[in-house]
mmCIF file of C-alpha atoms in Angstrom:
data_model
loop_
_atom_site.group_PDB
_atom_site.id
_atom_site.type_symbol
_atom_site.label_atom_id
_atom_site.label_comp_id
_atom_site.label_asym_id
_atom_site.label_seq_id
_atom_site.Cartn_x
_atom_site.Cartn_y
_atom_site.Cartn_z
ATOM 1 C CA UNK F 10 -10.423 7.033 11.157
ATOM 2 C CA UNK F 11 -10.306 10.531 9.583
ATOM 3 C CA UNK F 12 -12.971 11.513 7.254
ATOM 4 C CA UNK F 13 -10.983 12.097 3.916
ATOM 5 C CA UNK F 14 -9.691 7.753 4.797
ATOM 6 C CA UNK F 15 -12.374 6.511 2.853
ATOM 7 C CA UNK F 16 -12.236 8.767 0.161
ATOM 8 C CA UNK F 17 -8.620 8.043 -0.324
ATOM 9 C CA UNK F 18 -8.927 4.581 0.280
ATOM 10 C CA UNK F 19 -11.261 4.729 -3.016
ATOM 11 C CA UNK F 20 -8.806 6.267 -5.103
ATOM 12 C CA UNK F 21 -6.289 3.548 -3.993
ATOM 13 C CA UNK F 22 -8.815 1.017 -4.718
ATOM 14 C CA UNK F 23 -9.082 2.591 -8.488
ATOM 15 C CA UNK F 24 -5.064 2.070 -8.551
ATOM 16 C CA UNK F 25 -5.470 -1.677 -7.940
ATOM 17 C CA UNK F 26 -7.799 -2.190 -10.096
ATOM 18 C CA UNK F 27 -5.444 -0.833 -12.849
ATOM 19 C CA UNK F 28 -3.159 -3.444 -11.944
ATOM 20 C CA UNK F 29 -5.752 -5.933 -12.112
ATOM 21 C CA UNK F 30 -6.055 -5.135 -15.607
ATOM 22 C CA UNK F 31 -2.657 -5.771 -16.350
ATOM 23 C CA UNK F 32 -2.945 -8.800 -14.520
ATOM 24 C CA UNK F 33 -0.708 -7.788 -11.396
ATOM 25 C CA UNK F 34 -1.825 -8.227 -7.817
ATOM 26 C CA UNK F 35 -4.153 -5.932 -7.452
ATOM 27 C CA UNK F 36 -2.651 -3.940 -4.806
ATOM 28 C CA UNK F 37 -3.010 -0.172 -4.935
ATOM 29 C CA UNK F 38 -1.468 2.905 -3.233
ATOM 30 C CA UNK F 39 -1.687 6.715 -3.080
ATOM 31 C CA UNK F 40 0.512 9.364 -1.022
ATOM 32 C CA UNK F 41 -1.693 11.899 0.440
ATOM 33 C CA UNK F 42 -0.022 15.348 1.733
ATOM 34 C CA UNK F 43 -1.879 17.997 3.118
ATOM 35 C CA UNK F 44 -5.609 16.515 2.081
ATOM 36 C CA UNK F 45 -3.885 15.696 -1.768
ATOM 37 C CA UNK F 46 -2.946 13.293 -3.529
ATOM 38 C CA UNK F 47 0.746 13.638 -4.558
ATOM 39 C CA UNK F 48 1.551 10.218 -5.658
ATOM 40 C CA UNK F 49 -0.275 6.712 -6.765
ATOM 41 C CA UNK F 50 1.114 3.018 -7.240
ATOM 42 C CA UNK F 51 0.104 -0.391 -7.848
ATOM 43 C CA UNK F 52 2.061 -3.673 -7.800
ATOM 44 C CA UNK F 53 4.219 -4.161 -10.930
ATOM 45 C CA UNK F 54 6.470 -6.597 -10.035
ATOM 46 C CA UNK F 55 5.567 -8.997 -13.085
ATOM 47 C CA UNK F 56 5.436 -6.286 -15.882
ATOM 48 C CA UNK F 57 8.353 -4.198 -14.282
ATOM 49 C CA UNK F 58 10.800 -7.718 -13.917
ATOM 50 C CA UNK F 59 11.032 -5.936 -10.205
ATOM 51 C CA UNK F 60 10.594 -7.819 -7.490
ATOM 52 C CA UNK F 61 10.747 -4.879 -5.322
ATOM 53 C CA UNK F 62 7.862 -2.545 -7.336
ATOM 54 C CA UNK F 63 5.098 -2.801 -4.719
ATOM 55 C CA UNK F 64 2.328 -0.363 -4.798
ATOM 56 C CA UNK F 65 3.911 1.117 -2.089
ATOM 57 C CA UNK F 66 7.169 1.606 -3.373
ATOM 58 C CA UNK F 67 6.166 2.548 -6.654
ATOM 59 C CA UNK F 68 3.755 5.727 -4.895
ATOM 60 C CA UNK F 69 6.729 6.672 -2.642
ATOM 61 C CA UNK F 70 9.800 6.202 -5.430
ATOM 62 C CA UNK F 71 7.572 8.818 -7.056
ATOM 63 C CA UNK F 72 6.423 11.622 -4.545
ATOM 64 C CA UNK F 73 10.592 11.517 -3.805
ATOM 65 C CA UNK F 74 11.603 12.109 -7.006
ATOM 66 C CA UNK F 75 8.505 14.691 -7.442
ATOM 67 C CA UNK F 76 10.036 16.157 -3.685
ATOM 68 C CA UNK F 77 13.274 15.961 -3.968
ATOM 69 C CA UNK F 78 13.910 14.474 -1.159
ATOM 70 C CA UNK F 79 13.706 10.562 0.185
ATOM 71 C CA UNK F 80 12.104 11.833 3.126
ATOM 72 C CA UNK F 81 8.201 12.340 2.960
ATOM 73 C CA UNK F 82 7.380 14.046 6.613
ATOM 74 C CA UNK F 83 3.613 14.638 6.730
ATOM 75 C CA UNK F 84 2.398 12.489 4.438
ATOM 76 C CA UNK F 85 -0.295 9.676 4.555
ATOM 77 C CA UNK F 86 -0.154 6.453 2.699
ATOM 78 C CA UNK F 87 -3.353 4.371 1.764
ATOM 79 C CA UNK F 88 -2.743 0.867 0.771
ATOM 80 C CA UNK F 89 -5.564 -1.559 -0.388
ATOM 81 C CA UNK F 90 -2.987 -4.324 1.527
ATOM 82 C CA UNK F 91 -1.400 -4.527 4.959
ATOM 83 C CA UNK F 92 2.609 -3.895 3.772
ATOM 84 C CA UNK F 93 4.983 -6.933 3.587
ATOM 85 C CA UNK F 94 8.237 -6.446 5.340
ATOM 86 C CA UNK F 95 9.989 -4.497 2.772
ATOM 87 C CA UNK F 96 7.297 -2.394 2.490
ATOM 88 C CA UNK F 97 6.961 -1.479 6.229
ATOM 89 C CA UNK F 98 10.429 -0.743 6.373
ATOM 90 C CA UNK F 99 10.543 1.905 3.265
ATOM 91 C CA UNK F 100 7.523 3.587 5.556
ATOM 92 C CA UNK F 101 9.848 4.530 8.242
ATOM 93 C CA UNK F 102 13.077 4.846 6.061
ATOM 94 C CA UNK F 103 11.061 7.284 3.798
ATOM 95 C CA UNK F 104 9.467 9.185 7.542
ATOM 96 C CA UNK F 105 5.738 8.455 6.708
ATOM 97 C CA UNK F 106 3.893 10.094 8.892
ATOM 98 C CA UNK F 107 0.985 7.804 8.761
ATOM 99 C CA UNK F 108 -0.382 4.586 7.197
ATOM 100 C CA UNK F 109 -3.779 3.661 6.274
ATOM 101 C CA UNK F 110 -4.530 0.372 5.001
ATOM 102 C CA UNK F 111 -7.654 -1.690 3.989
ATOM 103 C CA UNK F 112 -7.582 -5.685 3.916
ATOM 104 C CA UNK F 113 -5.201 -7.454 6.619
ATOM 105 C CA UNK F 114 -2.301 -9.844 4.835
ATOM 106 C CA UNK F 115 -2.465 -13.043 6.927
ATOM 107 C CA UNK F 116 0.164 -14.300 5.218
ATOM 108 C CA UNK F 117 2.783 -11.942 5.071
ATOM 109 C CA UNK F 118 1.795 -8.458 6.488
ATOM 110 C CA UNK F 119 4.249 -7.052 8.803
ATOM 111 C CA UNK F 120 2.246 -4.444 10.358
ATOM 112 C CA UNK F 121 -0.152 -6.445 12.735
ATOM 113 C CA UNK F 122 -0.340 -9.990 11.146
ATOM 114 C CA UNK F 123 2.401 -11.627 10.673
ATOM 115 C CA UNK F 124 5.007 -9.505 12.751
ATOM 116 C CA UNK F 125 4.491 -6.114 13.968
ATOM 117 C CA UNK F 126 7.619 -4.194 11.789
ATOM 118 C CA UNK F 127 6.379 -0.749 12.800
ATOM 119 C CA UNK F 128 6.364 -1.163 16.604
ATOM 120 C CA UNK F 129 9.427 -2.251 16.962
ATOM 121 C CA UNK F 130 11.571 -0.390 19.431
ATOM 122 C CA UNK F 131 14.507 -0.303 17.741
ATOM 123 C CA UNK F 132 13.281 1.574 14.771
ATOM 124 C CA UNK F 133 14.053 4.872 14.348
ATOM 125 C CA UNK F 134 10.668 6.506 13.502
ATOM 126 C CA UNK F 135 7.173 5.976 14.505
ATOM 127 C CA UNK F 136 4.387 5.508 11.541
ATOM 128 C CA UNK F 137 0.792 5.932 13.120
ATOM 129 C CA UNK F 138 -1.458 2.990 11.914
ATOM 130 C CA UNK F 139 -5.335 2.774 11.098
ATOM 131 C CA UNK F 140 -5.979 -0.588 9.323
ATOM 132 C CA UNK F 141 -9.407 -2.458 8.373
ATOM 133 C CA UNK F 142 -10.497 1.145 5.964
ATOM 134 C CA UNK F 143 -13.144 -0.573 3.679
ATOM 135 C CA UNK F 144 -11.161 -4.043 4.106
ATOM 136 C CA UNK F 145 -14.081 -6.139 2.438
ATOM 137 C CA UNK F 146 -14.293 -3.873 -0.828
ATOM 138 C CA UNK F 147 -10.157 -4.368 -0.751
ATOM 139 C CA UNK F 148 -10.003 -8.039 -0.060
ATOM 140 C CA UNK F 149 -12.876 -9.045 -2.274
ATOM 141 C CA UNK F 150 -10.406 -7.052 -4.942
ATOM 142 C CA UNK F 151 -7.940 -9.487 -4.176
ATOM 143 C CA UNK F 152 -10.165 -12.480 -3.221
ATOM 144 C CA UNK F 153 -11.794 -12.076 -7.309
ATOM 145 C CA UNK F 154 -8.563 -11.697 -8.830
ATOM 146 C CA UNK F 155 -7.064 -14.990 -7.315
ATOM 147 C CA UNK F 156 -10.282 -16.902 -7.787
ATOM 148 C CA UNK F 157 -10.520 -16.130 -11.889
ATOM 149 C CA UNK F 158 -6.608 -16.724 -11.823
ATOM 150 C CA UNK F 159 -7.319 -20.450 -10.693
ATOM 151 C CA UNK F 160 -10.179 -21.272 -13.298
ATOM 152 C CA UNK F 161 -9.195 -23.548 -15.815
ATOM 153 C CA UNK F 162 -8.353 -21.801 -18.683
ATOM 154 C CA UNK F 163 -11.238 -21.512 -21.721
ATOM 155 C CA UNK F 164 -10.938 -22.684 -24.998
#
C-alpha cells in the first residue's frame, strides 16, 4: 500500500456516500493521476436507467472525455468495491495502470473473489492490484445501506 491509498480511498468513500443519499449502492470511485484526483463516480444505475453506470465507469467515462482519449495510462483507480466483471474489463480496455479497492465482493467481484478477470493470460494489459484499503469502513458503507433498505417501512 502507498501512502496517498488511504487518503484516496477516503475521498472515494465520500463518493459513495453521495450515492447513498440518492439511494444507489453506495459504491464510490475516484481516478487518481499523478497524486490528483482527475475524476470521481458512484453507482447510478437506478437514477441513470443504466445498467452499465458503475462507479467505475462513471469516474473513467469522465477522465476520457476530460483526456481525450479512452486510454488512461498512469492512472490509479480507488473503488470502495472489488469490480464486477464489466467493470474489470473497462480497467484493462481503458489501460489502468493500477487498482485499489476497499471491501471484497463475495458475490460477484471478478478481481480475486469470484473469478480472477485481471490475471487472466489472455488479456492484453496488466492492472496492478492492492485490495482490503480500509475494507471495514467500505463494507460497513454497504453493510448499513442494505440493512435500513430491509426494515419494514415506517408509518
Amino acid at each position: 500500500m502507498k501512502p496517498a491509498d488511504i487518503d484516496f480511498m477516503r475521498e472515494a468513500i465520500a463518493e459513495a456516500r453521495k450515492g447513498a443519499d440518492l439511494g444507489e449502492v453506495p459504491v464510490g470511485a475516484v481516478l487518481v493521476r499523478d497524486g490528483r484526483v482527475i475524476a470521481r463516480g458512484f453507482n447510478q444505475p437506478i437514477s441513470s436507467h443504466d445498467p452499465s453506470a458503475h462507479a467505475e465507469m462513471i469516474a473513467l467515462r469522465a477522465a476520457a472525455a476530460a483526456d481525450g482519449n479512452y486510454r488512461l495510462p498512469d492512472t490509479t483507480l480507488y473503488v470502495t468495491l472489488e469490480p464486477c466483471t464489466m467493470c474489470a474489463g473497462l480497467l484493462v480496455h481503458s489501460r489502468i495502470k493500477r487498482l485499489v479497492y476497499g471491501a471484497s465482493e463475495p458475490r460477484s467481484g471478478a478481481v480475486v473473489s469470484r473469478s480472477q478477470v485481471l490475471a487472466q493470460p489472455w488479456m492484453n494489459h496488466r492492472v496492478e492490484v492492492e485490495g482490503g484499503v480500509l475494507a471495514e469502513e467500505c463494507g460497513a458503507l454497504l453493510t448499513e445501506f442494505f440493512r435500513l433498505k430491509r426494515q419494514p417501512a415506517q408509518g
